[in-house]
CSV table of C-alpha atoms in Angstrom, one decimal:
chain,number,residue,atom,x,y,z
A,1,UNK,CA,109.9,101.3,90.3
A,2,UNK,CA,112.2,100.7,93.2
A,3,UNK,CA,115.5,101.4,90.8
A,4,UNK,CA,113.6,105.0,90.2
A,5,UNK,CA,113.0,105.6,93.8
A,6,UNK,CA,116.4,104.7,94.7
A,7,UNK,CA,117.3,107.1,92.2
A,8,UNK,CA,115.6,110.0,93.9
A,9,UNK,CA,116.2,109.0,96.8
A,10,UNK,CA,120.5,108.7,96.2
A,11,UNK,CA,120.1,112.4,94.6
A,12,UNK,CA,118.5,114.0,97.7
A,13,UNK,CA,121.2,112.9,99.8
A,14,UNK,CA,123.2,113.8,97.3
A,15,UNK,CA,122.1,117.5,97.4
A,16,UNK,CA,122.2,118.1,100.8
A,17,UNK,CA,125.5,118.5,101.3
A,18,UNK,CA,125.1,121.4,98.8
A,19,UNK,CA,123.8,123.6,101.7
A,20,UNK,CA,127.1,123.4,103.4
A,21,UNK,CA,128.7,126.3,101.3
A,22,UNK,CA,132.9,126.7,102.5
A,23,UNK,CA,133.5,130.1,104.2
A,24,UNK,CA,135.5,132.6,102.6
A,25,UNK,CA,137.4,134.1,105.2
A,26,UNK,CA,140.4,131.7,104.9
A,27,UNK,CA,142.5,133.7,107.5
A,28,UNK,CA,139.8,132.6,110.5
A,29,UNK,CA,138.8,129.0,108.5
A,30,UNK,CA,139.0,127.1,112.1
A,31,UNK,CA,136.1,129.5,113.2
A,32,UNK,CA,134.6,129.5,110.0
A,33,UNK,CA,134.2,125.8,109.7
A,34,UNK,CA,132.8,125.5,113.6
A,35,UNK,CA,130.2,128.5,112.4
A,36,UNK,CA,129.1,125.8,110.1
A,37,UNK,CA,127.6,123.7,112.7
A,38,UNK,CA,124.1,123.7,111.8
A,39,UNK,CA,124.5,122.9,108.6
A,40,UNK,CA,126.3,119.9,109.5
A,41,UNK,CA,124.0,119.1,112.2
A,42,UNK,CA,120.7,119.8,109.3
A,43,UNK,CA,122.9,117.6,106.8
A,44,UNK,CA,123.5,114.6,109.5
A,45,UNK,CA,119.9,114.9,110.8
A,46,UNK,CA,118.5,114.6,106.7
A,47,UNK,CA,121.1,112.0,105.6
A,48,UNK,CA,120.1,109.7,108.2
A,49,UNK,CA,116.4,110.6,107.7
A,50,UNK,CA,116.1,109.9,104.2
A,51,UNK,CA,118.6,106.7,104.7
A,52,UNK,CA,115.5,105.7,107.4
A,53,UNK,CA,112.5,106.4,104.5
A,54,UNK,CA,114.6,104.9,102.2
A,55,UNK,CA,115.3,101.6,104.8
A,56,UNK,CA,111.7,101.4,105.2
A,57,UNK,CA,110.3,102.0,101.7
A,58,UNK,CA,112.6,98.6,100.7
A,59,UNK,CA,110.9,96.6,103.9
A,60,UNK,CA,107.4,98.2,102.2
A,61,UNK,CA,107.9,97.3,99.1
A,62,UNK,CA,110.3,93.8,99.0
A,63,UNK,CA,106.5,92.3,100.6
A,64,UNK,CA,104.4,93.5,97.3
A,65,UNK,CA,104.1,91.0,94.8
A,66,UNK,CA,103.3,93.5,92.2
A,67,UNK,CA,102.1,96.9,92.2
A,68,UNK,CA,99.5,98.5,90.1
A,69,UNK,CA,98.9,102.4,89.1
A,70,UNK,CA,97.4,103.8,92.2
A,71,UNK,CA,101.0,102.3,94.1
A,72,UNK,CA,103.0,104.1,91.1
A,73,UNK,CA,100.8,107.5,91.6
A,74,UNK,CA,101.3,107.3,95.6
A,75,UNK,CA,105.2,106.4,95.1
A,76,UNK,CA,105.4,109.3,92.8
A,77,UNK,CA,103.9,111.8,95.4
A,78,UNK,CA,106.2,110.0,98.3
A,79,UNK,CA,109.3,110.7,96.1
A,80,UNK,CA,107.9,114.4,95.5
A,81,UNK,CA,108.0,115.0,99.1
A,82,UNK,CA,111.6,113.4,100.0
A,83,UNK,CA,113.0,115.4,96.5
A,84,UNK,CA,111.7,118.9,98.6
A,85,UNK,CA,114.0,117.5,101.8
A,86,UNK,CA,117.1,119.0,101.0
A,87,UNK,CA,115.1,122.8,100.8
A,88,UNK,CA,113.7,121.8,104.2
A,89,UNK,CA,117.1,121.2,105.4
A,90,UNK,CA,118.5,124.6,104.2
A,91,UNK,CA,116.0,126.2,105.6
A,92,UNK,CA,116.3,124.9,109.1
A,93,UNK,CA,120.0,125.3,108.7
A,94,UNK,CA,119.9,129.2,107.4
A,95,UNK,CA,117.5,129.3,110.6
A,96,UNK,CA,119.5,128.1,113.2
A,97,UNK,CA,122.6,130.4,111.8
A,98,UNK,CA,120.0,133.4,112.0
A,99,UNK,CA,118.6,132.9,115.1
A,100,UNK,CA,115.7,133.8,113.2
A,101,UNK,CA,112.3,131.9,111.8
A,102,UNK,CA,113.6,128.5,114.2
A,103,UNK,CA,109.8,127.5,114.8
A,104,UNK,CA,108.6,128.3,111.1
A,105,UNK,CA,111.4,125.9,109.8
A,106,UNK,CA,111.0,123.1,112.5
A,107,UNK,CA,107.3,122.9,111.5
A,108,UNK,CA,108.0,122.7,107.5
A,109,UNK,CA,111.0,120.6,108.6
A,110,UNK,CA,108.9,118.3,110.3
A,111,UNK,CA,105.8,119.2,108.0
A,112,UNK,CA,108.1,117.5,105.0
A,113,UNK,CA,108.8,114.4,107.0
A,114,UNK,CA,105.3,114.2,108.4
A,115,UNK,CA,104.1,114.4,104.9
A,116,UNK,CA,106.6,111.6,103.9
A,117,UNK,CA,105.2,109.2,106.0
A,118,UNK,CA,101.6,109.5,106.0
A,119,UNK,CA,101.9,109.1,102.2
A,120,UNK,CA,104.0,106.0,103.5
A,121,UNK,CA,100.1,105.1,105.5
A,122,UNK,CA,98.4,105.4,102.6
A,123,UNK,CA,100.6,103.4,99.8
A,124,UNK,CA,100.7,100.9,102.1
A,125,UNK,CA,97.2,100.7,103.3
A,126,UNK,CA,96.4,100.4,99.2
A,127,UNK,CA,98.9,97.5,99.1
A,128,UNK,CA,97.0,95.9,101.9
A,129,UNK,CA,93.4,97.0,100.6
A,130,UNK,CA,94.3,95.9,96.7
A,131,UNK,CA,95.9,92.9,98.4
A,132,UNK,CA,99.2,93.0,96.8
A,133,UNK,CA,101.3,91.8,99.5
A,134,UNK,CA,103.3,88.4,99.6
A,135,UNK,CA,101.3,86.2,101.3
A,136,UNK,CA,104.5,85.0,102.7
A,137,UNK,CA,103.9,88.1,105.0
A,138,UNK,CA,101.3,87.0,106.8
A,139,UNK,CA,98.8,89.4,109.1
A,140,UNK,CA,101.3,89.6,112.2
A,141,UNK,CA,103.8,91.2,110.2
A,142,UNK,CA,101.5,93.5,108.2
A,143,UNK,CA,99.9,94.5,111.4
A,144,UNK,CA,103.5,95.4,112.6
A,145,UNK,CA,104.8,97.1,109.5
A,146,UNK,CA,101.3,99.2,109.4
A,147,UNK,CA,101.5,100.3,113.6
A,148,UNK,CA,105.1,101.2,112.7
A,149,UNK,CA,104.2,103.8,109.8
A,150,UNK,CA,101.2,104.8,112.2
A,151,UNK,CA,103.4,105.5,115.3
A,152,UNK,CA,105.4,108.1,112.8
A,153,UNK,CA,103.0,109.8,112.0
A,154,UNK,CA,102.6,110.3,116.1
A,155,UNK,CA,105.8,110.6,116.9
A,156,UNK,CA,106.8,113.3,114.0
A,157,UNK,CA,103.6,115.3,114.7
A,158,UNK,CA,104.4,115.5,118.2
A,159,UNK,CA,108.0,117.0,116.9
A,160,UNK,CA,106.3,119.4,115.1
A,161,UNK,CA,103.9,120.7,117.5
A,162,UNK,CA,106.3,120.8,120.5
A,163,UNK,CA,108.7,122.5,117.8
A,164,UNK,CA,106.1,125.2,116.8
A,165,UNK,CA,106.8,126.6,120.5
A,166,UNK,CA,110.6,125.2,121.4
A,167,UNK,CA,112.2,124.5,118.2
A,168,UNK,CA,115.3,123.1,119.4
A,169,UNK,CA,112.9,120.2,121.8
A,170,UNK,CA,111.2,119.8,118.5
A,171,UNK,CA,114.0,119.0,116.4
A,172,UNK,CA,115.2,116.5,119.7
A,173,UNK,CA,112.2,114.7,119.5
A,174,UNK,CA,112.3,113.9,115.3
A,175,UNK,CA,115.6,112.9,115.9
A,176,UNK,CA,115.1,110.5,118.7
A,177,UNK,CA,113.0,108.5,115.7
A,178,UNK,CA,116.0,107.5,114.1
A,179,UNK,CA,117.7,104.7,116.5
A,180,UNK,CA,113.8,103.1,116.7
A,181,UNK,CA,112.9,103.1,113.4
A,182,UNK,CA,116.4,101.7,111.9
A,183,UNK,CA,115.4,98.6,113.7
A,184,UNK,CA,113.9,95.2,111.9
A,185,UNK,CA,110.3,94.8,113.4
A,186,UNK,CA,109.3,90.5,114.0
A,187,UNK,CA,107.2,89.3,111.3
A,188,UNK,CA,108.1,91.7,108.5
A,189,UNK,CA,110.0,88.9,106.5
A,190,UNK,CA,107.8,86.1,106.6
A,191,UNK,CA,105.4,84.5,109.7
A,192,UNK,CA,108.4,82.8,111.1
A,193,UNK,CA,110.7,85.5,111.5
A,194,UNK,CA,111.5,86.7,115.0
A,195,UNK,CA,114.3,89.1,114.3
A,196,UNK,CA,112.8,91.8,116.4
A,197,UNK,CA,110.0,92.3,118.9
């Protein structure tokens, strides 16, 4: 399962340079390439995104012991959503070149990640529910990993709704979840791990 999602999730980032299309006129390419900057700034933003999901879907699953068809079903759905991130990306890309649409593409911007990670609530709320976890884990570090995949849910929605009326404050706030989310949290490998606070 996890080769599979790394799969999909190495293609998405894959394709997302494939929004960043060369300009023709070659006789202005300096201004050209600097006209380019919101696709480089949508391709930075997604890259680091769906490295981020892909971070924190190996933390999720190296504590299952096992996983059953419902975890296969929900990973399926989960991959779904981070395969439609690179059309999300385009879209808030072709936006900010417009001028045009900027709050309809923040919210299915952020709608796409805030998608991603309450699917990531719900796989791992069956992991905990089916008890499939290591028991190496231990309840302070499942508590931890489970507020962290709650707080996203927070924190991206707030993106999205300040982003539905300033789009640019929006896209701020759903990129000041990177730095935070990158980090380890304590507990998640094993009750004696203090790595983190």
């Amino acid at each position: 399962m996890l080769a599979f999602s790394d799969g999909v999730f190495a293609i998405a980032v894959t394709l997302l340079v494939l929004e960043i299309q060369p300009p023709h006129d070659f006789g202005n390419l300096v201004r050209g390439l600097g006209a380019l900057w919101p696709s480089y700034l949508a391709y930075t933003l997604s890259f680091l995104l769906i490295g981020q999901v892909w971070v924190n879907h190996h933390v999720m699953f190296d504590r299952a012991r096992h996983v059953d068809r419902g975890v296969l079903f929900l990973n399926t759905l989960l991959l779904m959503v981070i395969a439609f991130l690179p059309f999300s990306t385009s879209l808030l890309a072709d936006a900010l070149r417009a001028d045009q649409g900027l709050r309809a593409s923040v919210v299915v911007y952020g709608g796409t990640l805030w998608t991603a990670a309450a699917l990531f609530n719900i796989v791992w709320a069956h992991l905990r529910r089916a008890k499939l976890l290591d028991a190496s884990l231990g309840p302070v570090g499942a508590r931890a990993i489970g507020r962290r995949f709650r707080l996203a849910l927070v924190w991206i929605g707030s993106g999205i709704l300040v982003g539905a009326f300033v789009p640019i404050a929006g896209v701020a706030i759903i990129a000041a979840f990177l730095p935070a989310y990158y980090l380890p949290i304590r507990g998640e490998y094993g009750e004696n791990d203090t790595t983190a606070g």
